[in-house]
Backbone as a printed PyTorch tensor [residue, N CA C, xyz], in Angstrom:
tensor([[[-19.6560, 152.7380,  43.8670],
         [-19.2820, 151.6710,  42.9470],
         [-17.8170, 151.3050,  43.1690]],

        [[-17.5290, 150.0210,  43.1160],
         [-16.1480, 149.5570,  43.2540],
         [-15.3370, 149.9320,  42.0150]],

        [[-14.0530, 150.2220,  42.2450],
         [-13.1170, 150.4400,  41.1400],
         [-12.4440, 149.1120,  40.8330]],

        [[-12.5170, 148.6920,  39.5690],
         [-11.9570, 147.4090,  39.1510],
         [-10.8690, 147.6360,  38.1110]],

        [[ -9.7140, 147.0220,  38.3440],
         [ -8.6380, 147.0330,  37.3440],
         [ -8.7910, 145.7740,  36.5050]],

        [[ -9.1970, 145.9010,  35.2360],
         [ -9.3440, 144.7240,  34.3740],
         [ -8.0270, 144.4210,  33.6660]],

        [[ -7.3210, 143.4360,  34.1720],
         [ -6.0320, 143.0470,  33.5940],
         [ -6.2700, 142.1120,  32.4090]],

        [[ -5.6600, 142.4520,  31.2780],
         [ -5.7360, 141.5660,  30.1180],
         [ -4.5470, 141.8270,  29.2140]],

        [[ -4.1760, 140.8140,  28.4900],
         [ -3.0050, 140.8700,  27.6230],
         [ -3.2540, 141.7600,  26.4120]],

        [[ -2.1770, 142.2070,  25.8190],
         [ -2.2920, 143.0310,  24.6050],
         [ -2.9800, 142.2580,  23.4800]],

        [[ -2.9580, 140.9170,  23.5670],
         [ -3.6390, 140.1000,  22.5560],
         [ -5.1620, 140.2450,  22.6520]],

        [[ -5.6290, 140.7520,  23.7800],
         [ -7.0580, 140.9830,  23.9760],
         [ -7.4050, 142.4690,  23.9100]],

        [[ -6.5080, 143.2610,  23.3840],
         [ -6.6950, 144.7000,  23.2030],
         [ -8.0120, 144.9970,  22.4850]],

        [[ -8.3440, 144.1950,  21.4910],
         [ -9.5430, 144.4590,  20.6940],
         [-10.8400, 144.1450,  21.4420]],

        [[-10.7310, 143.4960,  22.6080],
         [-11.9010, 143.2270,  23.4390],
         [-12.0480, 144.2570,  24.5630]],

        [[-11.2020, 145.2920,  24.5700],
         [-11.1560, 146.2500,  25.6820],
         [-12.5130, 146.8850,  25.9700]],

        [[-13.2650, 147.2140,  24.9380],
         [-14.5710, 147.8370,  25.1550],
         [-15.5770, 146.8420,  25.7200]],

        [[-15.5190, 145.5980,  25.2500],
         [-16.4190, 144.5630,  25.7750],
         [-16.0990, 144.2690,  27.2380]],

        [[-14.8010, 144.2640,  27.5680],
         [-14.3870, 144.0300,  28.9510],
         [-14.8760, 145.1840,  29.8310]],

        [[-14.6850, 146.4080,  29.3810],
         [-15.1570, 147.5600,  30.1560],
         [-16.6770, 147.5440,  30.3100]],

        [[-17.3800, 147.1910,  29.2510],
         [-18.8410, 147.0820,  29.3130],
         [-19.2550, 146.0360,  30.3450]],

        [[-18.5760, 144.8900,  30.3390],
         [-18.8710, 143.8180,  31.2890],
         [-18.6880, 144.3140,  32.7260]],

        [[-17.5850, 145.0030,  32.9950],
         [-17.3200, 145.5200,  34.3420],
         [-18.4120, 146.5210,  34.7360]],

        [[-18.7770, 147.4120,  33.8370],
         [-19.8430, 148.3760,  34.1150],
         [-21.1690, 147.6750,  34.4150]],

        [[-21.4560, 146.5940,  33.6940],
         [-22.6950, 145.8450,  33.9120],
         [-22.7160, 145.1480,  35.2720]],

        [[-21.5420, 145.0100,  35.8940],
         [-21.4540, 144.4230,  37.2300],
         [-21.5150, 145.5190,  38.3020]],

        [[-21.9220, 146.7240,  37.8900],
         [-22.0280, 147.8890,  38.7760],
         [-20.6860, 148.2880,  39.3790]],

        [[-19.6340, 148.1820,  38.5650],
         [-18.2940, 148.5820,  38.9640],
         [-17.7360, 149.5450,  37.9150]],

        [[-16.6990, 150.2770,  38.2950],
         [-16.0450, 151.2200,  37.3880],
         [-14.7600, 150.5900,  36.8730]],

        [[-14.6290, 150.3940,  35.5560],
         [-13.4140, 149.7990,  35.0140],
         [-12.2910, 150.8230,  34.8660]],

        [[-11.1460, 150.5050,  35.4380],
         [ -9.9390, 151.3170,  35.2390],
         [ -9.0900, 150.5930,  34.1990]],

        [[ -9.6530, 150.4890,  32.9960],
         [ -9.0410, 149.6860,  31.9350],
         [ -7.8590, 150.4340,  31.3120]],

        [[ -6.6360, 149.9020,  31.4810],
         [ -5.4580, 150.6050,  30.9700],
         [ -5.4870, 150.8020,  29.4590]],

        [[ -6.0820, 149.8630,  28.7310],
         [ -6.1220, 149.9910,  27.2740],
         [ -7.1820, 150.9920,  26.8180]],

        [[ -8.0540, 151.4070,  27.7120],
         [ -9.0000, 152.4750,  27.3910],
         [ -8.4160, 153.8210,  27.8170]],

        [[ -7.6560, 153.8130,  28.8890],
         [ -7.0810, 155.0560,  29.4120],
         [ -5.8390, 155.4700,  28.6180]],

        [[ -4.9740, 154.4840,  28.3370],
         [ -3.7050, 154.7840,  27.6710],
         [ -3.6360, 154.2400,  26.2470]],

        [[ -4.7940, 153.8370,  25.6940],
         [ -4.8700, 153.2630,  24.3570],
         [ -3.8960, 152.0880,  24.2880]],

        [[ -3.1880, 151.8930,  23.2290],
         [ -2.2540, 150.7600,  23.1200],
         [ -0.8500, 151.2950,  23.3720]],

        [[ -0.4750, 151.3660,  24.6370],
         [  0.8100, 151.9400,  25.0630],
         [  1.0260, 153.3230,  24.4670]],

        [[ -0.0750, 154.0290,  24.2210],
         [ -0.0550, 155.3790,  23.6410],
         [  0.8080, 155.4340,  22.3850]],

        [[  0.7300, 154.3460,  21.6160],
         [  1.4430, 154.2440,  20.3360],
         [  2.9460, 154.5300,  20.4870]],

        [[  3.4730, 154.2140,  21.6610],
         [  4.9080, 154.3770,  21.9590],
         [  5.3920, 155.8210,  21.9020]],

        [[  4.4940, 156.7950,  22.0980],
         [  4.9490, 158.1910,  22.1660],
         [  5.3750, 158.5560,  23.5930]],

        [[  5.0970, 157.6390,  24.5350],
         [  5.5130, 157.7670,  25.9310],
         [  6.2910, 156.4930,  26.2600]],

        [[  7.3160, 156.6120,  27.0670],
         [  8.1060, 155.4310,  27.4400],
         [  7.1960, 154.3840,  28.0700]],

        [[  7.4150, 153.1310,  27.7050],
         [  6.5940, 152.0490,  28.2560],
         [  6.7180, 151.9610,  29.7730]],

        [[  7.8850, 152.2860,  30.2990],
         [  8.0670, 152.2640,  31.7580],
         [  7.1290, 153.2650,  32.4360]],

        [[  6.9100, 154.4040,  31.8030],
         [  5.9780, 155.4030,  32.3360],
         [  4.5610, 154.8310,  32.3480]],

        [[  4.1800, 154.1530,  31.2760],
         [  2.8570, 153.5280,  31.1940],
         [  2.7310, 152.4330,  32.2540]],

        [[  3.7730, 151.6150,  32.4170],
         [  3.7380, 150.5570,  33.4410],
         [  3.5490, 151.1490,  34.8350]],

        [[  4.2520, 152.2300,  35.1320],
         [  4.1030, 152.8770,  36.4370],
         [  2.6840, 153.4010,  36.6200]],

        [[  2.1200, 153.9590,  35.5750],
         [  0.7380, 154.4540,  35.6400],
         [ -0.2280, 153.2900,  35.8620]],

        [[ -0.0220, 152.1890,  35.1350],
         [ -0.8600, 150.9940,  35.3180],
         [ -0.7700, 150.4920,  36.7590]],

        [[  0.4590, 150.4650,  37.2970],
         [  0.6410, 149.9910,  38.6700],
         [ -0.1240, 150.8610,  39.6580]],

        [[ -0.1720, 152.1590,  39.3950],
         [ -0.9430, 153.0520,  40.2580],
         [ -2.4310, 152.7490,  40.1710]],

        [[ -2.8980, 152.3810,  38.9810],
         [ -4.3100, 152.0060,  38.8400],
         [ -4.6080, 150.7390,  39.6340]],

        [[ -3.6980, 149.7650,  39.5790],
         [ -3.8770, 148.5230,  40.3560],
         [ -3.9570, 148.8590,  41.8410]],

        [[ -3.0510, 149.7080,  42.2980],
         [ -3.0060, 150.0650,  43.7230],
         [ -4.2560, 150.8200,  44.1700]],

        [[ -4.8190, 151.6420,  43.3080],
         [ -5.9860, 152.4470,  43.6740],
         [ -7.3110, 151.7070,  43.5020]],

        [[ -7.2730, 150.6130,  42.7590],
         [ -8.5050, 149.8610,  42.5300],
         [ -8.8980, 149.0860,  43.7880]],

        [[-10.1670, 148.6950,  43.8170],
         [-10.6640, 147.8640,  44.9130],
         [-10.4120, 146.3860,  44.6410]],

        [[-10.4440, 146.0180,  43.3590],
         [-10.2410, 144.6250,  42.9540],
         [ -9.5210, 144.5910,  41.6120]],

        [[ -8.8920, 143.4510,  41.3380],
         [ -8.3010, 143.1980,  40.0210],
         [ -9.0280, 142.0070,  39.4230]],

        [[ -9.4860, 142.1890,  38.1830],
         [-10.1450, 141.1090,  37.4620],
         [ -9.2770, 140.7750,  36.2560]],

        [[ -8.9860, 139.5020,  36.0760],
         [ -8.1100, 139.0430,  34.9990],
         [ -8.9720, 138.4380,  33.8970]],

        [[ -8.7690, 138.9170,  32.6650],
         [ -9.5510, 138.4570,  31.5180],
         [ -8.6340, 137.7540,  30.5200]],

        [[ -9.0020, 136.5240,  30.1620],
         [ -8.2380, 135.7840,  29.1590],
         [ -6.9360, 135.2230,  29.7090]],

        [[ -6.1140, 134.6670,  28.8150],
         [ -4.8410, 134.0650,  29.2300],
         [ -3.9120, 135.0930,  29.8910]],

        [[ -3.1390, 134.6160,  30.8490],
         [ -2.2050, 135.4630,  31.5950],
         [ -0.9150, 135.6330,  30.7930]],

        [[ -0.5670, 136.8800,  30.5390],
         [  0.7070, 137.2180,  29.8820],
         [  1.7060, 137.6150,  30.9590]],

        [[  2.9330, 137.9180,  30.5760],
         [  3.9290, 138.3280,  31.5670],
         [  3.5160, 139.6320,  32.2530]],

        [[  2.9650, 140.5810,  31.5040],
         [  2.5090, 141.8390,  32.0970],
         [  1.3470, 141.6380,  33.0540]],

        [[  0.4000, 140.7930,  32.6720],
         [ -0.7430, 140.5020,  33.5350],
         [ -0.2670, 139.7840,  34.8020]],

        [[  0.7070, 138.8920,  34.6610],
         [  1.2550, 138.2030,  35.8280],
         [  1.8470, 139.2110,  36.8170]],

        [[  2.5370, 140.2150,  36.3040],
         [  3.0740, 141.2660,  37.1760],
         [  1.9540, 142.0350,  37.8730]],

        [[  0.8490, 142.2830,  37.1610],
         [ -0.2860, 142.9830,  37.7620],
         [ -0.9530, 142.1270,  38.8360]],

        [[ -1.0210, 140.8200,  38.6090],
         [ -1.5550, 139.8890,  39.6180],
         [ -0.6640, 139.9210,  40.8560]],

        [[  0.6370, 139.8680,  40.6380],
         [  1.5770, 139.9110,  41.7730],
         [  1.3880, 141.1910,  42.5880]],

        [[  1.2420, 142.3230,  41.9080],
         [  1.0650, 143.6010,  42.5940],
         [ -0.2610, 143.6220,  43.3600]],

        [[ -1.3210, 143.1290,  42.7410],
         [ -2.6270, 143.0780,  43.4150],
         [ -2.5460, 142.2050,  44.6660]],

        [[ -1.8400, 141.0920,  44.5780],
         [ -1.6700, 140.2180,  45.7510],
         [ -0.8720, 140.9330,  46.8320]],

        [[  0.1790, 141.6120,  46.4350],
         [  1.0180, 142.3670,  47.3790],
         [  0.1850, 143.4430,  48.0880]],

        [[ -0.7280, 144.0490,  47.3410],
         [ -1.6010, 145.0930,  47.8850],
         [ -2.8360, 144.5120,  48.5960]],

        [[ -2.9020, 143.1840,  48.6450],
         [ -4.0060, 142.4540,  49.2750],
         [ -5.3620, 142.8450,  48.6710]],

        [[ -5.4030, 142.8130,  47.3450],
         [ -6.6330, 143.1130,  46.6000],
         [ -7.2930, 141.7880,  46.1800]],

        [[ -8.6070, 141.7140,  46.2320],
         [ -9.2860, 140.5290,  45.6920],
         [ -9.0030, 140.4150,  44.1870]],

        [[ -8.8340, 139.1800,  43.7270],
         [ -8.5720, 138.9200,  42.3070],
         [ -9.5980, 137.9010,  41.8190]],

        [[-10.2160, 138.2110,  40.6880],
         [-11.1690, 137.2990,  40.0480],
         [-10.6720, 137.0160,  38.6370]],

        [[-11.0620, 135.8630,  38.0990],
         [-10.5920, 135.4300,  36.7830],
         [-11.7810, 135.1700,  35.8620]],

        [[-11.5990, 135.5600,  34.5890],
         [-12.6730, 135.4340,  33.6040],
         [-12.1200, 134.9070,  32.2870]],

        [[-12.9440, 134.1580,  31.6130],
         [-12.6250, 133.6750,  30.2720],
         [-13.4810, 134.4550,  29.2820]],

        [[-12.8910, 134.7910,  28.1550],
         [-13.6380, 135.4670,  27.1000],
         [-13.9700, 134.4100,  26.0510]],

        [[-15.2380, 134.0260,  26.0060],
         [-15.6690, 132.9770,  25.0870],
         [-15.9520, 133.5560,  23.7100]],

        [[-16.5820, 134.6850,  23.6980],
         [-16.8420, 135.4620,  22.4880],
         [-16.7030, 136.9020,  22.9270]],

        [[-16.6520, 137.8030,  21.9960],
         [-16.4790, 139.2010,  22.3810],
         [-17.5540, 139.6600,  23.3600]],

        [[-18.7280, 139.0820,  23.2490],
         [-19.8200, 139.5260,  24.1160],
         [-20.1400, 138.5210,  25.2130]],

        [[-19.3980, 137.4310,  25.3010],
         [-19.6730, 136.4210,  26.3270],
         [-18.4470, 136.2390,  27.2130]],

        [[-18.5910, 136.6460,  28.4550],
         [-17.5110, 136.5700,  29.4330],
         [-18.0240, 135.7490,  30.6010]],

        [[-17.1970, 134.8100,  31.0610],
         [-17.6210, 133.8950,  32.1140],
         [-16.5570, 133.8480,  33.2030]],

        [[-16.9820, 133.9160,  34.4570],
         [-16.0290, 133.8000,  35.5660],
         [-15.5480, 132.3570,  35.6590]],

        [[-14.2490, 132.2030,  35.9280],
         [-13.6410, 130.8790,  36.0360],
         [-12.8400, 130.7990,  37.3380]],

        [[-12.4580, 129.5940,  37.7060],
         [-11.6320, 129.3920,  38.8950],
         [-10.1540, 129.5560,  38.5340]],

        [[ -9.3200, 129.6700,  39.5500],
         [ -7.8660, 129.7720,  39.3160],
         [ -7.3540, 128.5650,  38.5360]],

        [[ -7.9440, 127.3990,  38.7870],
         [ -7.5000, 126.1680,  38.1160],
         [ -7.7650, 126.1800,  36.6180]],

        [[ -8.7130, 126.9940,  36.1810],
         [ -9.0750, 127.0580,  34.7640],
         [ -8.3180, 128.1210,  33.9860]],

        [[ -7.5340, 128.9350,  34.6770],
         [ -6.8140, 130.0300,  34.0350],
         [ -5.7780, 129.4810,  33.0630]],

        [[ -5.7200, 130.0990,  31.8790],
         [ -4.7190, 129.7410,  30.8710],
         [ -3.6080, 130.7780,  30.8790]],

        [[ -2.4560, 130.3780,  30.3440],
         [ -1.2870, 131.2520,  30.3080],
         [ -0.7580, 131.3570,  28.8900]],

        [[ -0.1730, 132.5060,  28.5810],
         [  0.4950, 132.6870,  27.2970],
         [  1.9160, 132.1360,  27.3850]],

        [[  2.4720, 131.8140,  26.2330],
         [  3.8740, 131.4090,  26.1000],
         [  4.2490, 130.3240,  27.1060]],

        [[  5.3660, 130.4760,  27.7750],
         [  5.8670, 129.4810,  28.7280],
         [  5.6090, 129.9020,  30.1720]],

        [[  4.4890, 130.5340,  30.4240],
         [  4.2120, 131.0740,  31.7550],
         [  3.4290, 130.1240,  32.6560]],

        [[  3.0240, 128.9850,  32.1300],
         [  2.2540, 127.9950,  32.9010],
         [  2.9680, 127.6220,  34.2100]],

        [[  4.2890, 127.6860,  34.2040],
         [  5.0780, 127.3190,  35.3990],
         [  4.8120, 128.2560,  36.5750]],

        [[  4.1620, 129.4050,  36.3290],
         [  3.8630, 130.3600,  37.3990],
         [  2.4340, 130.2170,  37.9390]],

        [[  1.7470, 129.1670,  37.5190],
         [  0.3480, 128.9570,  37.9260],
         [  0.2080, 128.9560,  39.4520]],

        [[  1.2160, 128.4660,  40.1510],
         [  1.1590, 128.4070,  41.6160],
         [  1.0460, 129.7980,  42.2520]],

        [[  1.4100, 130.8510,  41.5020],
         [  1.3540, 132.2090,  42.0470],
         [ -0.0580, 132.7800,  42.0960]],

        [[ -0.9790, 132.1400,  41.3900],
         [ -2.3560, 132.6490,  41.3910],
         [ -2.9490, 132.3900,  42.7530]]])
């Protein structure tokens, strides 16, 4: 089974189980950071340590799948996946149980990050 890093913003933290279920249903293993490290481990570990651990998951995965709007953290994970020459797929979460693959052109961004769309 392929190892998949499911990148998603903290705003989609509450969909983490649905995202992991979706990845499993695609016959892949989700390396979901919000399932492994909960929500930044409630800040009992330095965030930089968590980021380094997440980066290792991206590097060890076979693919990176992006769920929902791209945040600054997700953008960094996309950049790392590209640097590591990993396939990247994009998905929209329509409802907690409905996830649909989308094209790069359909990807949404959080805050003022739309200017980085060319990096996808």
